[in-house]
Coordinates of C-alpha atoms in Angstrom, one line a residue:
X1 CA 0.0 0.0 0.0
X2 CA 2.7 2.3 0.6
X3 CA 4.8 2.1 -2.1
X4 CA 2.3 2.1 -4.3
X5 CA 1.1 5.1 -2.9
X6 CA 4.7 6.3 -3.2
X7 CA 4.8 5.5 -6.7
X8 CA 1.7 7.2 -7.2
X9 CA 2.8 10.9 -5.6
X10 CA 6.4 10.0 -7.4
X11 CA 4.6 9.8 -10.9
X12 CA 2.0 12.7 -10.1
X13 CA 4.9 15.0 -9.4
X14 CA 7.1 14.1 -12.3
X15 CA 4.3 14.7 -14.8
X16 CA 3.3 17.9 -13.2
X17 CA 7.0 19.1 -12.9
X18 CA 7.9 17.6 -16.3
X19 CA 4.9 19.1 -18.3
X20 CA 6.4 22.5 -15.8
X21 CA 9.3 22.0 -17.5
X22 CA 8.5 20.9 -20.9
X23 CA 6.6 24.3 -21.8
X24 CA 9.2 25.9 -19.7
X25 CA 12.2 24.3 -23.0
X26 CA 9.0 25.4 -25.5
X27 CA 8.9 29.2 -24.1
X28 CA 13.1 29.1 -23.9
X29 CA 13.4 27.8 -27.5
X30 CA 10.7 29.7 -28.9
X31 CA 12.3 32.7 -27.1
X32 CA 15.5 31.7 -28.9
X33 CA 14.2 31.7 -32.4
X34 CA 13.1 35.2 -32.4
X35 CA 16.2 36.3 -30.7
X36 CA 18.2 35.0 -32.8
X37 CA 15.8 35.9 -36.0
X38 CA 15.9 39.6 -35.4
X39 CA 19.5 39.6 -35.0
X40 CA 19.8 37.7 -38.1
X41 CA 17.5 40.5 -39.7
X42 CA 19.5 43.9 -38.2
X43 CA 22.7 42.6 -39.7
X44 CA 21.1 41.7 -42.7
X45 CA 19.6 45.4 -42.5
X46 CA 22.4 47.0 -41.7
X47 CA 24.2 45.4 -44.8
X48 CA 21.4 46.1 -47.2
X49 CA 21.6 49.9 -45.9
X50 CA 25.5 50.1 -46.7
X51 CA 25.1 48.8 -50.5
X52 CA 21.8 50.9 -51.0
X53 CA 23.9 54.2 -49.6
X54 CA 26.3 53.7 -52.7
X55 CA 23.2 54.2 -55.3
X56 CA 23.5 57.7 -57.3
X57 CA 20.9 58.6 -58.9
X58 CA 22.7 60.9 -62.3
X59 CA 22.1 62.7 -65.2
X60 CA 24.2 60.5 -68.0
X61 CA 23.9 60.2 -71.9
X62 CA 21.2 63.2 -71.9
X63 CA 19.3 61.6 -69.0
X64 CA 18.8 60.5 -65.5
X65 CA 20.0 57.3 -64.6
X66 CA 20.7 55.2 -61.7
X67 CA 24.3 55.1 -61.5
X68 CA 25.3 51.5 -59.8
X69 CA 29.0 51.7 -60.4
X70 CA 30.4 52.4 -57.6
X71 CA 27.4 50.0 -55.4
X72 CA 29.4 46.5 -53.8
X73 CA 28.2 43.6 -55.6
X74 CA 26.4 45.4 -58.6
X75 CA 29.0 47.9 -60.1
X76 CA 31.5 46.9 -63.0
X77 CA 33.8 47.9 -60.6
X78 CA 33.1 45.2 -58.0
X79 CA 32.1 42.5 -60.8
X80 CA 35.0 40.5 -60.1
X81 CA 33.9 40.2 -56.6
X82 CA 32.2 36.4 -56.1
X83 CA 29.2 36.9 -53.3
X84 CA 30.4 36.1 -49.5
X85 CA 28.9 33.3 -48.0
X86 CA 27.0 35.8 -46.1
X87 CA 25.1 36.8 -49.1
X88 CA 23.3 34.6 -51.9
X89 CA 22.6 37.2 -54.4
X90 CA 22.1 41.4 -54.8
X91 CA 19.4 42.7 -57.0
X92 CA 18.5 46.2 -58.2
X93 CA 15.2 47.2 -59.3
X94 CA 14.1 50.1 -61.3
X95 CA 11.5 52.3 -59.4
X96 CA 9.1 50.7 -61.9
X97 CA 10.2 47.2 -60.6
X98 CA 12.1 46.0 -63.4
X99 CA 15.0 44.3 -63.0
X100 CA 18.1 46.2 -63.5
X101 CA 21.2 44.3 -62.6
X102 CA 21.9 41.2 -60.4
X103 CA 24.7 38.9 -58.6
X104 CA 24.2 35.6 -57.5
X105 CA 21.2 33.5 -58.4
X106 CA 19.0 34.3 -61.2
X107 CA 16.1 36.5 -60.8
X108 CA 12.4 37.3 -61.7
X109 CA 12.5 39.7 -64.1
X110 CA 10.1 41.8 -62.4
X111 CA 9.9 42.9 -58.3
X112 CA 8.0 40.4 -56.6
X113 CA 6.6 40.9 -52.7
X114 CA 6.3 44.1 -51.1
X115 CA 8.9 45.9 -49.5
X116 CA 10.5 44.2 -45.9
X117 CA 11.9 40.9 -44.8
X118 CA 11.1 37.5 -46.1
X119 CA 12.0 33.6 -45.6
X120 CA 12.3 32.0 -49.1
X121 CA 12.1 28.6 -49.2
X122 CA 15.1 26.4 -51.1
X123 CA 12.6 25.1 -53.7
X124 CA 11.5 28.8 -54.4
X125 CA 14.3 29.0 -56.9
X126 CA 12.9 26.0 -58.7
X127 CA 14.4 22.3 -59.5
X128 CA 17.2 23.2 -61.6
X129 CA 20.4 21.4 -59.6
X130 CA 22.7 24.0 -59.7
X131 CA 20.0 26.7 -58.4
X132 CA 18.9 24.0 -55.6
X133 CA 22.6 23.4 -54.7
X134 CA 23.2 27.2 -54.4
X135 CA 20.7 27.5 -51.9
X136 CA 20.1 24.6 -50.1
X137 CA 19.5 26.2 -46.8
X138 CA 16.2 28.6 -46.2
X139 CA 16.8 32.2 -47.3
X140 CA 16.3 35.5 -45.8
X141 CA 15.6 38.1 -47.7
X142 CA 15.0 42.0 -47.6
X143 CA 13.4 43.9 -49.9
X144 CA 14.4 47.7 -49.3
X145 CA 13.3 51.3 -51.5
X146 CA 16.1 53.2 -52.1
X147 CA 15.8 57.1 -52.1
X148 CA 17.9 60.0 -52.9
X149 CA 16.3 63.5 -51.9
X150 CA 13.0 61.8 -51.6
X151 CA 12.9 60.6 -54.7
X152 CA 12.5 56.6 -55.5
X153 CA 15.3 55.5 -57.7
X154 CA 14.8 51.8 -57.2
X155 CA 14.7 48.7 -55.1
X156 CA 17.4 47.0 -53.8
X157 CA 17.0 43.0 -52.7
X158 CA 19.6 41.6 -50.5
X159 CA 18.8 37.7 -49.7
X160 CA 21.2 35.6 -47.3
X161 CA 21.3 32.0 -46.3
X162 CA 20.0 31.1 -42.5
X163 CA 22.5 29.2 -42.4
X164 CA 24.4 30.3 -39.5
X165 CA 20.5 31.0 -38.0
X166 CA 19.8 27.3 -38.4
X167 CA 23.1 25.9 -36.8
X168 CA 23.2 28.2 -33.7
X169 CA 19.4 26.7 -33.5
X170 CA 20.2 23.6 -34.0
X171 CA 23.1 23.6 -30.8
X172 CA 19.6 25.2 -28.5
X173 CA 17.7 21.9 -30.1
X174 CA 20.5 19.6 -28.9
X175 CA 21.1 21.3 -25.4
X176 CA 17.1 20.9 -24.6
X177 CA 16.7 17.8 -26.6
X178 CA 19.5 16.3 -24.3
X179 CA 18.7 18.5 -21.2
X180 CA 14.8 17.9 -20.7
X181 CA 15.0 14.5 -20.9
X182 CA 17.7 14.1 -18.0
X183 CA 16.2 16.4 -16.1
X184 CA 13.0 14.3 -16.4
X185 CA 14.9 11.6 -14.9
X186 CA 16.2 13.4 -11.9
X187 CA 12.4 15.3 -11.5
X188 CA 11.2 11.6 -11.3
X189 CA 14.2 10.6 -9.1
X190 CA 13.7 13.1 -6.7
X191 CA 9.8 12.7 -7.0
X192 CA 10.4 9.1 -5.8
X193 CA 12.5 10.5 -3.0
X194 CA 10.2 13.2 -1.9
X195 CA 7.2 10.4 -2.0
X196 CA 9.2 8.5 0.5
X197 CA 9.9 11.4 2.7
X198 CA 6.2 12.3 3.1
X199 CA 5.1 8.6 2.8
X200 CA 7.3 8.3 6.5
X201 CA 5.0 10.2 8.8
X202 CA 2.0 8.6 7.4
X203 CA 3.8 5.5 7.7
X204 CA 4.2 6.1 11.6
X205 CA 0.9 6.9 12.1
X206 CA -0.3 4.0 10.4
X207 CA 2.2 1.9 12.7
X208 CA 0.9 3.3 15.7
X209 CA -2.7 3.4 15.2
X210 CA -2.5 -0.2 14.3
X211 CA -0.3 -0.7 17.6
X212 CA -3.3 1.3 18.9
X213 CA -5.9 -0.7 17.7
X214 CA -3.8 -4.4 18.6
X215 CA -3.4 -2.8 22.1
X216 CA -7.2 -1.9 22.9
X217 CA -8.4 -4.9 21.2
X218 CA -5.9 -6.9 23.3
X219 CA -7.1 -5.1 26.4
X220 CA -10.5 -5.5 25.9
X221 CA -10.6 -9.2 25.0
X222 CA -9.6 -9.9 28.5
X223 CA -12.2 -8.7 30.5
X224 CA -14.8 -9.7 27.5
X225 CA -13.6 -13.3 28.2
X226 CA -13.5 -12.9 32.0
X227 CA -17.2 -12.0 31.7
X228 CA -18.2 -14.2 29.2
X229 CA -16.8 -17.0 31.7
X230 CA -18.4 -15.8 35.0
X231 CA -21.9 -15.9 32.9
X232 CA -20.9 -19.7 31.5
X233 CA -20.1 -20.4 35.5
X234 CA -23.2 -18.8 36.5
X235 CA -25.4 -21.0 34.2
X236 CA -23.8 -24.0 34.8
X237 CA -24.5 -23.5 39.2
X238 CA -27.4 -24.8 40.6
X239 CA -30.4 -22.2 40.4
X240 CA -31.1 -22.6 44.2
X241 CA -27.1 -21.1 45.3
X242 CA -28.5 -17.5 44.7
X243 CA -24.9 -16.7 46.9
X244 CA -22.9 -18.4 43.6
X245 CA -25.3 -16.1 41.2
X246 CA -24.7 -13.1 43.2
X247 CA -21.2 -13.5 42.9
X248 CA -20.6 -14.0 39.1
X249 CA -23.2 -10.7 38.4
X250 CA -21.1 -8.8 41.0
X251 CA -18.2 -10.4 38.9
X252 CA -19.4 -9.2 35.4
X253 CA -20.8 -6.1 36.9
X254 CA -16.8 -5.1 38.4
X255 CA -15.2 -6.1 35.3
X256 CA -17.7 -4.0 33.2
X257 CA -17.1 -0.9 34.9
X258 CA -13.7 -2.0 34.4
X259 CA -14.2 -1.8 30.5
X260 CA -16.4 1.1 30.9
X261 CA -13.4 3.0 32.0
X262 CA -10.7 1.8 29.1
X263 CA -13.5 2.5 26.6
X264 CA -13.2 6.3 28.4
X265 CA -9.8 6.0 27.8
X266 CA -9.6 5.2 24.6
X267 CA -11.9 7.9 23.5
X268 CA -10.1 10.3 25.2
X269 CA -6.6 9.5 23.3
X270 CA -9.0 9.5 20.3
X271 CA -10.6 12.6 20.5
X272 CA -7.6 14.5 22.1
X273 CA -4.6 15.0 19.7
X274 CA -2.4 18.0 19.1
X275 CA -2.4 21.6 20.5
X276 CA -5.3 23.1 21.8
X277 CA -7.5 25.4 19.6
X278 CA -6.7 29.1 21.7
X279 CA -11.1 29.5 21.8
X280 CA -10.7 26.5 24.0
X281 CA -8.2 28.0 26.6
X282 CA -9.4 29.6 29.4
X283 CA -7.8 31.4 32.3
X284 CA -7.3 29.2 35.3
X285 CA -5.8 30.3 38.6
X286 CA -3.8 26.9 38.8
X287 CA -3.5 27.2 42.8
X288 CA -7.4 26.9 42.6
X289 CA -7.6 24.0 40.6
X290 CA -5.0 22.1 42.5
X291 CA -6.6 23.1 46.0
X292 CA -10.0 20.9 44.9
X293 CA -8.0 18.4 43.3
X294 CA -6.5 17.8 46.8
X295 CA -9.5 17.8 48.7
X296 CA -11.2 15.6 45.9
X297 CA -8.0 13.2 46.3
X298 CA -7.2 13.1 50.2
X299 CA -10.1 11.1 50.7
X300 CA -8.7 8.4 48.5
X301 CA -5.2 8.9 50.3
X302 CA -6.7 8.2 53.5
X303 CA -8.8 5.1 52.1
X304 CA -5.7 3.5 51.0
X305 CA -3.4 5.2 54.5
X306 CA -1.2 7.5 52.6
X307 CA -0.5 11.0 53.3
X308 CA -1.3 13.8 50.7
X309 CA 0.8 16.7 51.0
X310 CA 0.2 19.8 49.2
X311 CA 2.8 22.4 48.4
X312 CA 1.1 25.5 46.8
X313 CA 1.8 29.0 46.7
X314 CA -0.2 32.1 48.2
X315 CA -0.3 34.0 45.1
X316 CA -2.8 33.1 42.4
X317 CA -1.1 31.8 39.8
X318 CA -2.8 32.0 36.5
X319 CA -2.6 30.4 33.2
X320 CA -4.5 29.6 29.8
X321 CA -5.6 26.4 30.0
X322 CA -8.3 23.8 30.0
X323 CA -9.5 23.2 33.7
X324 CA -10.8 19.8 32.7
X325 CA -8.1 18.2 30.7
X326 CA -5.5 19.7 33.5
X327 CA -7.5 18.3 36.9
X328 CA -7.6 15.2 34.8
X329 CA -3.7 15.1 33.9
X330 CA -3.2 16.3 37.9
X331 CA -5.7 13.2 38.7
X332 CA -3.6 10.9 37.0
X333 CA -0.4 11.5 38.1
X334 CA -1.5 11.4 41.6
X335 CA -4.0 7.9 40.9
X336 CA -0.5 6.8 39.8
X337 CA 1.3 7.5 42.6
X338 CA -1.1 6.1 44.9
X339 CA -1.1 2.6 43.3
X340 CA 2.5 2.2 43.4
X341 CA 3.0 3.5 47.2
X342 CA 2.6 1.0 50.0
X343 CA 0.4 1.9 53.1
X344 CA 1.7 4.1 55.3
X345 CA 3.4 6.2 52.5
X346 CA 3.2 9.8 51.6
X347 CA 3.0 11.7 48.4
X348 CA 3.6 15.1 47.7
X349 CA 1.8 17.4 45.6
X350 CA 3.6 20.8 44.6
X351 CA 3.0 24.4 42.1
X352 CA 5.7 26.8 41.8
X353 CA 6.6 28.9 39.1
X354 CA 10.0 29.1 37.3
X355 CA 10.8 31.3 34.5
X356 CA 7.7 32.0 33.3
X357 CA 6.7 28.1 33.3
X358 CA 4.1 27.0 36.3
X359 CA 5.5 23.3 37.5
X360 CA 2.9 20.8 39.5
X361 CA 4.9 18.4 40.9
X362 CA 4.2 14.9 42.1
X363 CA 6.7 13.0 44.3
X364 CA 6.1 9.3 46.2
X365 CA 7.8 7.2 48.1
X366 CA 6.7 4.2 46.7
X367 CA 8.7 1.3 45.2
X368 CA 10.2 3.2 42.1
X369 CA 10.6 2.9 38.4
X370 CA 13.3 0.6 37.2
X371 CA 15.6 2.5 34.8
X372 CA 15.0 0.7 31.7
X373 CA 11.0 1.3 31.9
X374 CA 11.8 5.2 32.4
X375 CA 12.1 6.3 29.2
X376 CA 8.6 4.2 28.0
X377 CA 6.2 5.0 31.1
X378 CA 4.4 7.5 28.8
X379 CA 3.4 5.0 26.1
X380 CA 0.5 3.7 26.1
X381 CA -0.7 0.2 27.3
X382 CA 2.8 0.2 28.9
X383 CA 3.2 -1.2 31.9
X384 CA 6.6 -1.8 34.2
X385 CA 4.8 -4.3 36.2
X386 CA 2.3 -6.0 34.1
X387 CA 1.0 -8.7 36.6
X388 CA 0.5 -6.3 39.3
X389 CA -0.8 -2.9 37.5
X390 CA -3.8 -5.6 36.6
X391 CA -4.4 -6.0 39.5
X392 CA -4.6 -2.1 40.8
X393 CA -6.5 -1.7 38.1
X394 CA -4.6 -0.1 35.5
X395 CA -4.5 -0.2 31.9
X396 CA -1.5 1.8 30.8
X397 CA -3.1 4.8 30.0
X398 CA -3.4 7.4 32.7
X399 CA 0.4 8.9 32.1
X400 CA -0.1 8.8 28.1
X401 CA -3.5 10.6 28.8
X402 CA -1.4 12.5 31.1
X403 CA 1.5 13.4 28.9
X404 CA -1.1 14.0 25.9
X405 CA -2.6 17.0 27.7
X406 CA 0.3 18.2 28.9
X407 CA 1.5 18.7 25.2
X408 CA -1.9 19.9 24.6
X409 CA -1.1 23.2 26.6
X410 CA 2.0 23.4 24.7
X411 CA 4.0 22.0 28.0
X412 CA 6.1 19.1 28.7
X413 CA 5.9 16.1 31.8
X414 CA 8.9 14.0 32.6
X415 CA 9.5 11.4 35.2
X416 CA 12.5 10.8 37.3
X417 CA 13.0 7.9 39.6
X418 CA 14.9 5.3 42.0
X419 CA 14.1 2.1 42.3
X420 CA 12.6 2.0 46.3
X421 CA 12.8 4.9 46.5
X422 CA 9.6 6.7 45.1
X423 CA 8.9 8.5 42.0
X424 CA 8.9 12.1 41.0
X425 CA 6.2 13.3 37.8
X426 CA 6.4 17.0 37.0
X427 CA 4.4 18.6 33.9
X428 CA 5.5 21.9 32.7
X429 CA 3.3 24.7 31.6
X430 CA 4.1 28.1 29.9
X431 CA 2.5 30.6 31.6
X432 CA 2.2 32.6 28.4
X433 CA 0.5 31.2 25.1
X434 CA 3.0 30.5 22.5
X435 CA 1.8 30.3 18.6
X436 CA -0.5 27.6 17.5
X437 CA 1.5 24.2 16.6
X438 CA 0.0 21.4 15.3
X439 CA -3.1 20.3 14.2
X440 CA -6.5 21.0 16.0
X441 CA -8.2 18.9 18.1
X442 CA -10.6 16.7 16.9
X443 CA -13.2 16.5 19.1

């Protein structure tokens, strides 16, 4: 499932970068092309404008004629010189656009096209070899009125082969022929790495919701089975030993409360995940709260002979925060520490604020954490003593619930410990909101 879901965001960003890309080459080469055209065109001008600028128009033989001698290409003068290979032939026009004079290929007798530039294909010049092999690349060809003191004396036509155009073309073609398709191979490269990269957090999440989900339905198959077994007892005793009855409905009626409480659970870890939305933060003098948790609490202390000690300062000390979700993170912590410290113990329950945090503190004396549970007594379902935390009652939930509101109000719990010596749980809150992080919750 998830490499084919990798394979799927890997091909859906190749083609979306790659069609990027491909109409990205399209605009450069297209770009390129008239670049290179118009500065094919200004030299071609700027050529044209030099031979036209050697035109006299004179009054010879008793009238006035176009005097071409001394224009390049064109005059007697310059007969002798063959055409560059920057030129394929020069033509000059009478001002009635007859042909006057030429050099290079043959021409029309009369002026054909308007004035301005023009791309002549190499069949224009027809299928006679030697014309086809004069020209065999495209020509480019301008068409310019010549004047002298505003009056027309002709047209000059100046055609060149795009040669040179075609090659320096051709070298673009290659570079983004070669060019796109590598870099469509490193776009779909990286677009196989990137897929991985965002595939690994959904990949987590999918790892520890089904951890989740083998977790609760392992925990709840136990006390489904002990029930279903105290209701096979209880059909199987004799209908008049209402003592026997009693006992298996007392039975099924503890261990569904039981459930009833890890269903809570659950729904709670469900429901709550991520930083609190700041409309759900209220301000919460914390000495308050922690006052009525310890009088809600001492009875319990007393029930099982511990001590509850409170620590907690005069001052109100206030915070934004969930009163709820905090009593209930305060409740676990101490329902912790009471089921791991024997009779006779005492637990400590302390606020004070450090630099700019407010710290609730919970210390024991109970039997400790072993060192290598420390670091996983926050999971959930985890439990350092499995045999006995069954039998208090607990599920492996109440720190994880504890640590998940904690980090809800943008604050942090730790645990330190020594084995027989007690236990000391400590959640951190910042006594000023900090910015949204996270996704909502999703209740």
């Amino acid at each position: 499932m998830f490499k084919r879901s990798r394979r799927t965001l890997a091909y859906w960003f190749a083609l979306s970068m790659g069609s990027i890309l491909i109409v990205f080459a399209g605009v450069i080469y297209s770009l390129a092309v008239e670049e290179q055209r118009q500065a094919f065109d200004q030299n071609l001008y700027d050529g044209s404008q030099a031979i036209a600028a050697k035109a006299r128009y004179r009054f010879q033989q008793g009238r006035w004629q176009v005097d071409l001698e001394e224009v390049p290409f064109l005059g007697n003068n310059n007969n002798a010189l063959a055409l560059n290979s920057k030129l394929a032939y020069v033509r000059w026009y009478n001002q009635a656009g007859y042909l006057v004079q030429f050099i290079g290929a043959p021409a029309p007798i009369r002026l054909q096209g308007t004035s301005g530039f023009k791309t002549i294909k190499p069949n224009y010049l027809g299928k006679d070899p030697d014309k086809l092999n004069a020209s065999k690349a495209w020509l480019r060809q301008v068409t310019l009125p010549v004047f002298q003191n505003n009056l027309l004396i002709g047209y000059l036509q100046v055609a060149a082969p795009l040669l040179t155009l075609r090659e320096r073309l051709d070298q673009v073609r290659l570079f983004l022929g070669l060019g796109v398709p590598i870099t469509l191979g490193i776009i779909g490269l990286a677009g196989w790495f990137l897929g991985g990269v965002a595939m690994r957090p959904i990949r987590r999440s999918y790892e520890q919701l089904q951890q989740f989900t083998a977790d609760a339905s392992h925990e709840l198959r136990a006390p489904l089975a002990a029930i279903l077994s105290n209701a096979q007892v209880g059909l199987l005793s004799p209908a008049h030993d209402s003592s026997q009855q009693r006992l298996r409905l007392e039975n099924i009626v503890g261990i569904t409360k039981s459930m009833s409480g890890l269903i809570d659970h659950l729904l709670f870890l469900a429901r709550h995940e991520g930083a609190l939305a700041p409309e759900r933060l209220k301000s919460v003098d914390l000495v308050n709260l922690i006052q009525r948790v310890v009088e809600d609490q001492g009875t319990l202390a007393k029930e099982q002979g511990l001590q509850l000690i409170s620590h907690l300062p005069v001052q109100p000390l206030s915070l934004k925060a969930d009163p709820d979700l905090l009593r209930q993170a305060v409740v676990n912590l101490l329902s912790n520490a009471f089921k791991y410290t024997a009779s006779g113990g005492t637990v400590h329950l302390r606020l004070l604020s450090q630099a700019q945090k407010a710290i609730i503190q919970i210390e024991d004396n109970g039997i400790g954490i072993p060192a290598t549970d420390l670091p996983h007594v926050f999971e959930r379902f985890y439990r350092v003593d499995t045999a006995r935390s069954r039998q208090t009652g607990g599920f492996g939930l109440g720190l994880s619930i504890a640590q998940q509101i904690a980090q809800a109000h943008r604050g942090r719990i730790s645990a330190t410990s020594t084995v027989g010596q007690g236990a000391i749980f400590q959640i951190e809150l910042p006594l000023k909101p900090g910015p949204v992080i996270g996704r909502q919750l999703g209740v």
